[in-house]
Amino acid sequence: MIIRGLTAVVAATVIAAALAGCGSTGKNSASDTLTVGWVVDPCWSQVPVAEKLGYFAESGVDIEVVPFPTGAAALEALAGGAVDVANGGDVPTSAAALKNPDLRIIADGSRWAEGRFVARRSAGITSIPDLSGRKIAVPLGSSAHYFTTKFLGEAGVEAELVQTGPAEIPTAIGNHSVDVVAVSNPRWPNRWSRSTVTSSSCRDRKSTTSTASI
């Protein structure tokens, strides 16, 4: 997440690889299988799709995909040598790289123009000030967490952030355990066809808000 003035922009998501010996972790040096730490998130659908369609096999690469709830968790496993390659957003990847000099960013995975706050319309939230005192679901340590903290701080709004993995976000807003969710991918609200939500772009402090039944 890059903050330019009051504009929140999702920067490049990345793949990180731990380099040890001949460019892999100790785990991979004893096996021909490349272990990929995959974050269960639509942002990274390329990994399971490529595995299912046989793209890795066609390239002569034996892949074992290990799911993780967040990028921070996947990168922690990478740093510890549990997996050979991991993906994650720019914020957790940058933090992991600063702590672990053996990590290398090798590819750009996905980009989105903005983050969004998505609220149940029944919660009565129509503007950023309405977020005050509300529960916001967000994966802590993620890019979404960063833009949420930064944006709320710029707007002078205090809210309760609730740790929620990307795969759990639709359920969290659907069962009313939170009032709002913070997402990095603006296409996510389109997945919630049975929900009525207010989707608010994090482009500026005024946050031009569009409301839609989806």
mmCIF file of C-alpha atoms in Angstrom:
data_model
loop_
_atom_site.group_PDB
_atom_site.id
_atom_site.type_symbol
_atom_site.label_atom_id
_atom_site.label_comp_id
_atom_site.label_asym_id
_atom_site.label_seq_id
_atom_site.Cartn_x
_atom_site.Cartn_y
_atom_site.Cartn_z
ATOM 1 C CA MET A 1 0.000 0.000 0.000
ATOM 2 C CA ILE A 2 1.425 3.370 -0.958
ATOM 3 C CA ILE A 3 -0.038 6.494 0.594
ATOM 4 C CA ARG A 4 0.412 9.602 -1.536
ATOM 5 C CA GLY A 5 -0.989 12.512 0.389
ATOM 6 C CA LEU A 6 -4.430 11.226 1.283
ATOM 7 C CA THR A 7 -4.609 8.725 -1.547
ATOM 8 C CA ALA A 8 -4.376 5.028 -0.773
ATOM 9 C CA VAL A 9 -3.021 2.941 -3.625
ATOM 10 C CA VAL A 10 -2.348 -0.772 -3.580
ATOM 11 C CA ALA A 11 1.155 -1.165 -4.936
ATOM 12 C CA ALA A 12 2.684 -4.305 -6.359
ATOM 13 C CA THR A 13 2.062 -7.508 -4.494
ATOM 14 C CA VAL A 14 5.071 -9.753 -4.646
ATOM 15 C CA ILE A 15 6.532 -13.216 -4.439
ATOM 16 C CA ALA A 16 9.468 -13.606 -2.077
ATOM 17 C CA ALA A 17 12.080 -16.343 -2.130
ATOM 18 C CA ALA A 18 14.577 -17.263 0.580
ATOM 19 C CA LEU A 19 18.071 -17.651 -0.796
ATOM 20 C CA ALA A 20 20.358 -20.168 0.879
ATOM 21 C CA GLY A 21 23.061 -22.130 -0.846
ATOM 22 C CA CYS A 22 21.986 -22.491 -4.484
ATOM 23 C CA GLY A 23 19.015 -20.124 -4.313
ATOM 24 C CA SER A 24 16.620 -22.129 -2.176
ATOM 25 C CA THR A 25 15.913 -22.997 1.434
ATOM 26 C CA GLY A 26 17.461 -25.973 3.126
ATOM 27 C CA LYS A 27 14.134 -27.773 2.801
ATOM 28 C CA ASN A 28 14.173 -27.608 -0.981
ATOM 29 C CA SER A 29 17.840 -28.615 -1.278
ATOM 30 C CA ALA A 30 16.916 -32.161 -0.241
ATOM 31 C CA SER A 31 13.964 -32.417 -2.611
ATOM 32 C CA ASP A 32 13.037 -31.673 -6.211
ATOM 33 C CA THR A 33 9.679 -30.308 -5.058
ATOM 34 C CA LEU A 34 9.273 -26.539 -4.767
ATOM 35 C CA THR A 35 7.078 -25.692 -1.783
ATOM 36 C CA VAL A 36 4.958 -22.584 -2.343
ATOM 37 C CA GLY A 37 3.364 -20.728 0.555
ATOM 38 C CA TRP A 38 0.034 -19.545 -0.861
ATOM 39 C CA VAL A 39 -2.208 -16.961 0.808
ATOM 40 C CA VAL A 40 -5.877 -17.996 0.565
ATOM 41 C CA ASP A 41 -7.004 -14.783 -1.107
ATOM 42 C CA PRO A 42 -8.457 -13.909 -4.550
ATOM 43 C CA CYS A 43 -5.402 -11.677 -5.038
ATOM 44 C CA TRP A 44 -3.364 -14.843 -5.446
ATOM 45 C CA SER A 45 -5.701 -17.054 -7.460
ATOM 46 C CA GLN A 46 -2.915 -17.499 -10.020
ATOM 47 C CA VAL A 47 -1.265 -20.139 -7.835
ATOM 48 C CA PRO A 48 -4.127 -22.685 -7.452
ATOM 49 C CA VAL A 49 -5.308 -22.029 -11.019
ATOM 50 C CA ALA A 50 -1.844 -22.725 -12.432
ATOM 51 C CA GLU A 51 -1.576 -25.861 -10.315
ATOM 52 C CA LYS A 52 -5.009 -27.174 -11.335
ATOM 53 C CA LEU A 53 -4.485 -26.471 -15.032
ATOM 54 C CA GLY A 54 -1.080 -28.123 -15.001
ATOM 55 C CA TYR A 55 0.986 -25.059 -15.901
ATOM 56 C CA PHE A 56 3.664 -25.890 -13.336
ATOM 57 C CA ALA A 57 3.893 -29.476 -14.584
ATOM 58 C CA GLU A 58 4.158 -28.289 -18.195
ATOM 59 C CA SER A 59 7.129 -26.173 -17.159
ATOM 60 C CA GLY A 60 8.794 -29.158 -15.529
ATOM 61 C CA VAL A 61 8.328 -27.852 -11.988
ATOM 62 C CA ASP A 62 7.029 -30.089 -9.202
ATOM 63 C CA ILE A 63 4.982 -27.861 -6.889
ATOM 64 C CA GLU A 64 3.553 -28.403 -3.428
ATOM 65 C CA VAL A 65 1.120 -25.624 -2.478
ATOM 66 C CA VAL A 66 0.803 -24.912 1.245
ATOM 67 C CA PRO A 67 -2.123 -22.594 2.191
ATOM 68 C CA PHE A 68 -1.758 -19.757 4.703
ATOM 69 C CA PRO A 69 -4.424 -17.406 6.104
ATOM 70 C CA THR A 70 -2.348 -14.236 5.609
ATOM 71 C CA GLY A 71 0.741 -13.003 3.812
ATOM 72 C CA ALA A 72 2.421 -12.305 7.152
ATOM 73 C CA ALA A 73 1.999 -15.966 8.133
ATOM 74 C CA ALA A 74 3.292 -17.212 4.769
ATOM 75 C CA LEU A 75 6.336 -14.952 4.938
ATOM 76 C CA GLU A 76 7.085 -16.041 8.494
ATOM 77 C CA ALA A 77 7.087 -19.651 7.292
ATOM 78 C CA LEU A 78 9.372 -18.643 4.424
ATOM 79 C CA ALA A 79 11.836 -16.926 6.735
ATOM 80 C CA GLY A 80 11.853 -20.016 8.952
ATOM 81 C CA GLY A 81 12.563 -22.357 6.033
ATOM 82 C CA ALA A 82 9.195 -24.154 6.121
ATOM 83 C CA VAL A 83 8.495 -23.213 2.488
ATOM 84 C CA ASP A 84 10.702 -22.264 -0.466
ATOM 85 C CA VAL A 85 8.616 -19.466 -1.982
ATOM 86 C CA ALA A 86 5.789 -17.342 -0.586
ATOM 87 C CA ASN A 87 3.511 -14.558 -1.722
ATOM 88 C CA GLY A 88 2.223 -11.552 0.154
ATOM 89 C CA GLY A 89 1.326 -7.897 -0.093
ATOM 90 C CA ASP A 90 3.859 -5.116 -0.261
ATOM 91 C CA VAL A 91 3.659 -4.146 3.428
ATOM 92 C CA PRO A 92 4.220 -7.590 5.043
ATOM 93 C CA THR A 93 6.822 -8.420 2.389
ATOM 94 C CA SER A 94 8.763 -5.222 3.065
ATOM 95 C CA ALA A 95 8.636 -5.858 6.811
ATOM 96 C CA ALA A 96 9.841 -9.446 6.361
ATOM 97 C CA ALA A 97 12.652 -8.379 4.017
ATOM 98 C CA LEU A 98 13.899 -5.798 6.530
ATOM 99 C CA LYS A 99 14.098 -8.460 9.241
ATOM 100 C CA ASN A 100 15.556 -11.191 7.017
ATOM 101 C CA PRO A 101 18.348 -10.135 4.620
ATOM 102 C CA ASP A 102 18.280 -13.555 2.913
ATOM 103 C CA LEU A 103 14.817 -12.878 1.473
ATOM 104 C CA ARG A 104 14.577 -11.671 -2.111
ATOM 105 C CA ILE A 105 11.593 -10.205 -3.966
ATOM 106 C CA ILE A 106 11.541 -11.894 -7.367
ATOM 107 C CA ALA A 107 8.216 -11.001 -9.007
ATOM 108 C CA ASP A 108 5.231 -8.659 -8.993
ATOM 109 C CA GLY A 109 1.998 -10.560 -8.544
ATOM 110 C CA SER A 110 -0.995 -8.201 -8.722
ATOM 111 C CA ARG A 111 -1.961 -4.527 -8.521
ATOM 112 C CA TRP A 112 -5.123 -2.619 -7.665
ATOM 113 C CA ALA A 113 -5.811 1.077 -7.871
ATOM 114 C CA GLU A 114 -7.285 1.485 -4.409
ATOM 115 C CA GLY A 115 -8.397 -0.078 -1.163
ATOM 116 C CA ARG A 116 -11.971 0.003 0.093
ATOM 117 C CA PHE A 117 -14.014 -0.012 3.255
ATOM 118 C CA VAL A 118 -17.115 -2.137 2.718
ATOM 119 C CA ALA A 119 -19.976 -1.873 5.230
ATOM 120 C CA ARG A 120 -23.333 -3.528 5.641
ATOM 121 C CA ARG A 121 -25.933 -0.957 4.645
ATOM 122 C CA SER A 122 -27.959 -1.999 7.692
ATOM 123 C CA ALA A 123 -25.103 -0.665 9.855
ATOM 124 C CA GLY A 124 -26.032 2.874 8.802
ATOM 125 C CA ILE A 125 -22.537 3.783 7.637
ATOM 126 C CA THR A 126 -22.543 6.269 4.769
ATOM 127 C CA SER A 127 -19.358 8.265 5.362
ATOM 128 C CA ILE A 128 -15.895 7.899 6.858
ATOM 129 C CA PRO A 129 -16.818 9.685 10.146
ATOM 130 C CA ASP A 130 -19.479 6.991 10.647
ATOM 131 C CA LEU A 131 -16.640 4.468 11.135
ATOM 132 C CA SER A 132 -15.911 5.938 14.573
ATOM 133 C CA GLY A 133 -16.217 3.245 17.258
ATOM 134 C CA ARG A 134 -17.143 0.556 14.722
ATOM 135 C CA LYS A 135 -15.580 -2.893 14.314
ATOM 136 C CA ILE A 136 -13.510 -3.203 11.140
ATOM 137 C CA ALA A 137 -12.375 -6.638 9.950
ATOM 138 C CA VAL A 138 -8.866 -6.601 8.495
ATOM 139 C CA PRO A 139 -5.900 -9.014 8.275
ATOM 140 C CA LEU A 140 -3.479 -7.496 10.802
ATOM 141 C CA GLY A 141 0.011 -6.927 9.428
ATOM 142 C CA SER A 142 -1.308 -6.738 5.863
ATOM 143 C CA SER A 143 -1.385 -3.959 3.282
ATOM 144 C CA ALA A 144 -5.080 -3.496 4.091
ATOM 145 C CA HIS A 145 -4.149 -3.048 7.756
ATOM 146 C CA TYR A 146 -1.625 -0.370 6.840
ATOM 147 C CA PHE A 147 -3.978 1.659 4.643
ATOM 148 C CA THR A 148 -6.744 1.332 7.246
ATOM 149 C CA THR A 149 -4.559 2.622 10.087
ATOM 150 C CA LYS A 150 -3.085 5.402 7.967
ATOM 151 C CA PHE A 151 -6.407 6.479 6.487
ATOM 152 C CA LEU A 152 -8.294 6.518 9.786
ATOM 153 C CA GLY A 153 -5.449 8.470 11.364
ATOM 154 C CA GLU A 154 -5.552 11.081 8.603
ATOM 155 C CA ALA A 155 -9.325 11.364 9.035
ATOM 156 C CA GLY A 156 -9.123 11.585 12.836
ATOM 157 C CA VAL A 157 -11.373 8.540 13.283
ATOM 158 C CA GLU A 158 -10.901 5.830 15.933
ATOM 159 C CA ALA A 159 -12.291 2.350 15.274
ATOM 160 C CA GLU A 160 -11.747 -1.187 16.563
ATOM 161 C CA LEU A 161 -9.687 -3.346 14.189
ATOM 162 C CA VAL A 162 -10.533 -7.052 14.338
ATOM 163 C CA GLN A 163 -8.027 -9.628 13.081
ATOM 164 C CA THR A 164 -9.722 -11.436 10.180
ATOM 165 C CA GLY A 165 -8.045 -13.537 7.496
ATOM 166 C CA PRO A 166 -8.906 -12.768 3.847
ATOM 167 C CA ALA A 167 -10.900 -15.994 3.475
ATOM 168 C CA GLU A 168 -12.960 -15.144 6.591
ATOM 169 C CA ILE A 169 -13.895 -11.591 5.571
ATOM 170 C CA PRO A 170 -17.153 -12.418 3.679
ATOM 171 C CA THR A 171 -18.385 -14.472 6.652
ATOM 172 C CA ALA A 172 -17.449 -11.758 9.150
ATOM 173 C CA ILE A 173 -19.562 -9.113 7.450
ATOM 174 C CA GLY A 174 -22.325 -11.580 6.598
ATOM 175 C CA ASN A 175 -22.911 -12.738 10.178
ATOM 176 C CA HIS A 176 -22.754 -9.186 11.596
ATOM 177 C CA SER A 177 -19.709 -9.901 13.796
ATOM 178 C CA VAL A 178 -18.174 -6.726 12.317
ATOM 179 C CA ASP A 179 -19.671 -3.573 10.836
ATOM 180 C CA VAL A 180 -17.075 -2.956 8.135
ATOM 181 C CA VAL A 181 -14.356 -4.831 6.277
ATOM 182 C CA ALA A 182 -11.192 -3.323 4.826
ATOM 183 C CA VAL A 183 -10.095 -4.884 1.541
ATOM 184 C CA SER A 184 -7.211 -4.214 -0.823
ATOM 185 C CA ASN A 185 -9.049 -5.503 -3.878
ATOM 186 C CA PRO A 186 -11.972 -3.260 -4.935
ATOM 187 C CA ARG A 187 -13.528 -6.191 -6.843
ATOM 188 C CA TRP A 188 -14.153 -8.128 -3.645
ATOM 189 C CA PRO A 189 -17.584 -6.587 -2.934
ATOM 190 C CA ASN A 190 -18.797 -8.122 -6.198
ATOM 191 C CA ARG A 191 -18.337 -11.577 -4.639
ATOM 192 C CA TRP A 192 -20.940 -10.939 -1.953
ATOM 193 C CA SER A 193 -24.047 -11.369 -4.073
ATOM 194 C CA ARG A 194 -26.310 -11.962 -1.055
ATOM 195 C CA SER A 195 -25.208 -8.895 0.881
ATOM 196 C CA THR A 196 -26.285 -5.280 0.778
ATOM 197 C CA VAL A 197 -23.234 -3.128 1.350
ATOM 198 C CA THR A 198 -21.880 0.383 1.200
ATOM 199 C CA SER A 199 -18.544 0.495 -0.607
ATOM 200 C CA SER A 200 -16.319 3.467 0.186
ATOM 201 C CA SER A 201 -13.133 4.188 -1.783
ATOM 202 C CA CYS A 202 -10.049 5.182 0.175
ATOM 203 C CA ARG A 203 -8.821 7.708 -2.382
ATOM 204 C CA ASP A 204 -9.079 10.753 -0.129
ATOM 205 C CA ARG A 205 -10.263 11.967 3.249
ATOM 206 C CA LYS A 206 -13.706 12.860 1.925
ATOM 207 C CA SER A 207 -13.947 9.376 0.424
ATOM 208 C CA THR A 208 -16.440 9.568 -2.412
ATOM 209 C CA THR A 209 -18.915 6.870 -1.427
ATOM 210 C CA SER A 210 -20.965 4.725 -3.756
ATOM 211 C CA THR A 211 -23.768 2.531 -2.437
ATOM 212 C CA ALA A 212 -24.954 -0.579 -4.192
ATOM 213 C CA SER A 213 -27.107 -3.617 -3.512
ATOM 214 C CA ILE A 214 -25.126 -6.688 -4.497
#
